[in-house]
XYZ file of C-alpha atoms in Angstrom:
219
model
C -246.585 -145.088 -85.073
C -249.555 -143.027 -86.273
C -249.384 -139.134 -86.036
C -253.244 -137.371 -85.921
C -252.967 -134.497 -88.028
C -253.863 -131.508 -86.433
C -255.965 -128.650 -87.512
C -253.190 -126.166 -87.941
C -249.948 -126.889 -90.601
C -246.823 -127.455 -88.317
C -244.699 -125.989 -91.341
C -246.239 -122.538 -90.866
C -249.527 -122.425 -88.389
C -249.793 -118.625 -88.561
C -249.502 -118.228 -92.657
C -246.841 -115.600 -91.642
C -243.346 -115.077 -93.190
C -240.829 -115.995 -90.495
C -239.765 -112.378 -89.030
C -235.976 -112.352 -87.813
C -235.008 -109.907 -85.085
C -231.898 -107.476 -85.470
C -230.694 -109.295 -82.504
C -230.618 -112.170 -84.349
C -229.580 -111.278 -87.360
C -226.450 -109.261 -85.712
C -225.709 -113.142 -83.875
C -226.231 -114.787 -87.189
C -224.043 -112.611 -89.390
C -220.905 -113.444 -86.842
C -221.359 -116.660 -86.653
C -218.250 -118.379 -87.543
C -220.316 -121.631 -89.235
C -222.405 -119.008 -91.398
C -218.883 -117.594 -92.436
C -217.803 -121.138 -92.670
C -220.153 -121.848 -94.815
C -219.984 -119.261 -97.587
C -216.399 -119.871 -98.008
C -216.749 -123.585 -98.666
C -220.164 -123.293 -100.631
C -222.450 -124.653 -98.460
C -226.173 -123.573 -98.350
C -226.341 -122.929 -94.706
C -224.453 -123.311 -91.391
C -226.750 -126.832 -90.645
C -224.318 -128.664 -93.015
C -221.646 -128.643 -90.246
C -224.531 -130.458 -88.224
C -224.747 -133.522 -90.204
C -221.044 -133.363 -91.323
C -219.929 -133.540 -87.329
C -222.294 -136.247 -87.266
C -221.792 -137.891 -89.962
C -217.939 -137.984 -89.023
C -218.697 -140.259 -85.803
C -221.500 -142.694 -87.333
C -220.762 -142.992 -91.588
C -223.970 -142.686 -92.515
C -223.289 -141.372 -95.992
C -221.770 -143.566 -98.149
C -221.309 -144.193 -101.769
C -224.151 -146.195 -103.657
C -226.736 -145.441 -100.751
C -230.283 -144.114 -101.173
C -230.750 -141.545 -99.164
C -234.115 -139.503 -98.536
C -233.793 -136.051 -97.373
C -236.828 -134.541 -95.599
C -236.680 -130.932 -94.655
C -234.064 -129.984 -97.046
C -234.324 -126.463 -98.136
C -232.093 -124.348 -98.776
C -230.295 -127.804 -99.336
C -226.985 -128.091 -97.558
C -228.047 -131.450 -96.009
C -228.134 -132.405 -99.789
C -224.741 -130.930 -100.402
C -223.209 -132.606 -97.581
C -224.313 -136.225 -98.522
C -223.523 -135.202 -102.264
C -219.700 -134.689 -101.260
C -219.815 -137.363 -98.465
C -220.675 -140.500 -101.223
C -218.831 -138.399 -104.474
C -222.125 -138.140 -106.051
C -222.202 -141.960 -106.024
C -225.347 -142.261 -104.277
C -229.696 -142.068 -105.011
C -230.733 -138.816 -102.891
C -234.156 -137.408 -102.854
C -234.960 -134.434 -100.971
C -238.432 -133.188 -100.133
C -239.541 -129.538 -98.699
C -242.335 -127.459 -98.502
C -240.442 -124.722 -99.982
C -238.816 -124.002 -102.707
C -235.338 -125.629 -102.526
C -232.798 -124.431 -105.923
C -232.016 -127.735 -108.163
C -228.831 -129.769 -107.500
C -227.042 -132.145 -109.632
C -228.074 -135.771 -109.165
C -230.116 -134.773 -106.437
C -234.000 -135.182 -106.839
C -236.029 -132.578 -105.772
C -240.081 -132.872 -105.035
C -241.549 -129.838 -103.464
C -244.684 -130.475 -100.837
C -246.357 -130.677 -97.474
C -244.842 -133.521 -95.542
C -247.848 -134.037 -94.031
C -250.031 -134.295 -96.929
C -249.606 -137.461 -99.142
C -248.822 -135.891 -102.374
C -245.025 -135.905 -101.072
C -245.250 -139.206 -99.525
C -246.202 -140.364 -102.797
C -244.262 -138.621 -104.868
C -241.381 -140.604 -103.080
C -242.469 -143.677 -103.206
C -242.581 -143.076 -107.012
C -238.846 -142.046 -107.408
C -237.827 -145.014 -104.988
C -238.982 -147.179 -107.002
C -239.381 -150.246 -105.070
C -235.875 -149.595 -103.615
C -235.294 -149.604 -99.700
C -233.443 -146.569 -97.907
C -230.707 -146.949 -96.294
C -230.838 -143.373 -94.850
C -233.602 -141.086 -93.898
C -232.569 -137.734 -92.829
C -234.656 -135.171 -91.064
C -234.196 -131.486 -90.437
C -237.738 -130.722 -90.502
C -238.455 -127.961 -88.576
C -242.360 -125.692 -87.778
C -242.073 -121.882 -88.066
C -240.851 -121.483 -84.181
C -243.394 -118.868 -82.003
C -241.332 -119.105 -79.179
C -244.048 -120.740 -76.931
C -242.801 -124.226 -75.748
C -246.348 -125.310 -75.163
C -247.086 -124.541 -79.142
C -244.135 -125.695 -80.573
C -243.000 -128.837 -79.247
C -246.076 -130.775 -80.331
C -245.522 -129.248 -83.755
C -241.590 -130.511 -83.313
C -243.005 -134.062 -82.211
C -245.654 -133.949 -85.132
C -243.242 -133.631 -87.668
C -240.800 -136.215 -86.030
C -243.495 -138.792 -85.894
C -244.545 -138.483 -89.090
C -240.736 -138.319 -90.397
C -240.455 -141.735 -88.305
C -243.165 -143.039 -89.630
C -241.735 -142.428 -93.157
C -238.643 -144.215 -91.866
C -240.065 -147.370 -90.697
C -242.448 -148.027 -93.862
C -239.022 -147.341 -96.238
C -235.543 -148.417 -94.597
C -233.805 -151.337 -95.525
C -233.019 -153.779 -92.104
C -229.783 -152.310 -91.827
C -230.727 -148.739 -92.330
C -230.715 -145.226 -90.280
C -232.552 -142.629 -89.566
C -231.964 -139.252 -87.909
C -234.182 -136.973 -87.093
C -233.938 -133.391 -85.379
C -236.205 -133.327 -82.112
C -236.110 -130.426 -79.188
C -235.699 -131.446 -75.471
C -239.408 -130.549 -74.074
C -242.690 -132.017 -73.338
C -243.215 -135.046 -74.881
C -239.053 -135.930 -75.604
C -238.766 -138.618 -73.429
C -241.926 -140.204 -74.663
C -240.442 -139.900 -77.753
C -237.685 -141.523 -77.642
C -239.100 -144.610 -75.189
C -241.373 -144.890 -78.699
C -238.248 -145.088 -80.829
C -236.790 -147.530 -78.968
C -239.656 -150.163 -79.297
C -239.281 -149.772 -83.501
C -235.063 -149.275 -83.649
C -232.653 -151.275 -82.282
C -230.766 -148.808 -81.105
C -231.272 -145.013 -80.265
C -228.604 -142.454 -79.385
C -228.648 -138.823 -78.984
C -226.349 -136.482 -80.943
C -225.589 -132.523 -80.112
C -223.531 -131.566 -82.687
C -221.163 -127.962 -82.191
C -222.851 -126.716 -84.711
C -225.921 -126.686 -82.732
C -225.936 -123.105 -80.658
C -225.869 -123.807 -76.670
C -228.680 -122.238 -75.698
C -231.030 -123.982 -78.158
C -232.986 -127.274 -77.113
C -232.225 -128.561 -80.610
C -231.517 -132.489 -80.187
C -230.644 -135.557 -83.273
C -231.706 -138.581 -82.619
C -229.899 -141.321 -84.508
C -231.869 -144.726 -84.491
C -230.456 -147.272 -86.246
C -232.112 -151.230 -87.100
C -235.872 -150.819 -88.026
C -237.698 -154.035 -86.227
């Protein structure tokens, strides 16, 4: 798969801060997984994504290299720190600034510039992943017709990553929004995984098109 970068950076196309509404700040404040959260130390209420997840399909096991892309503030970390008793290789990559966690290592960077890539490669040494996680996510503007190619972008390239690292037995999940483009997606996946499933974890609000895919078996 080969992603064209486009002129704009899908991490933040408008150079703005991210602006949160009192709306949503009222929603986010009583939400029982952000509450959840703080009382069992977790960065953010998308651990309880990847922990629902990861309760139906074991990805995260002790002595696995994992590779976590996306992963500030860092709960995905957290959650595959507990899940393999800090018995496991994880390296976690974000554009921002992401505060430093035991025996996880952290390289800060543009996914879609190589520096990261790179950088990587490096601390794999040679080693294949066994697990590539994604929460990679553009600064949303609300306009499907903006952001879903910005979703896909960063899917593809987090894909892409996938398929040049995994072991033959390894897995990959990646967040993706149902849109323009999803189904194209996944008939994609499916020619480079063995096998493809969709996951909506209860963590993930209702009313948001926010999709995992899980694919498992690079060809």
């Amino acid at each position: 798969m080969t992603a064209r970068k486009p002129s704009f950076s899908p991490l933040n196309p408008d150079n703005k801060k991210h602006r949160k509404s009192s709306t949503w700040m009222q929603e986010h404040t009583s939400d029982p997984y952000v509450k959840k959260a703080a009382e069992e130390g977790y960065r953010s209420r998308a651990a309880y994504k990847l922990l629902e997840i990861d309760e139906k399909d074991k990805l995260l096991k002790p002595g696995k290299v994992i590779v976590d892309l996306g992963s500030a503030p860092g709960s995905w970390s957290q959650v595959a720190l507990r899940r393999t008793n800090g018995d496991a290789t994880i390296i976690a990559t974000d554009i921002l600034e992401m505060q430093g966690l035991a025996k996880v290592t952290f390289i800060q960077g543009d996914f879609t510039e190589t520096g990261p890539l790179e950088a990587i490669s490096a601390a794999l040494g040679g080693r294949a992943v066994d697990v590539v996680l994604s929460d990679m996510a553009p600064n949303m503007s609300g306009m499907a017709s903006l952001d879903m190619p910005r979703v896909l972008y960063l899917a593809e390239l987090a894909a892409d990553f996938a398929l040049s690292h995994l072991g033959p037995d390894g897995k990959f999940l990646t967040k993706v929004f149902q849109g323009a483009g999803f189904t194209e997606f996944i008939v994609h996946l499916r020619k480079h995984f063995t096998k493809v499933e969709t996951r909506k974890p209860k963590a993930s609000r209702d009313r948001s098109p926010e999709l995992f895919l899980l694919c498992t078996g690079p060809k």
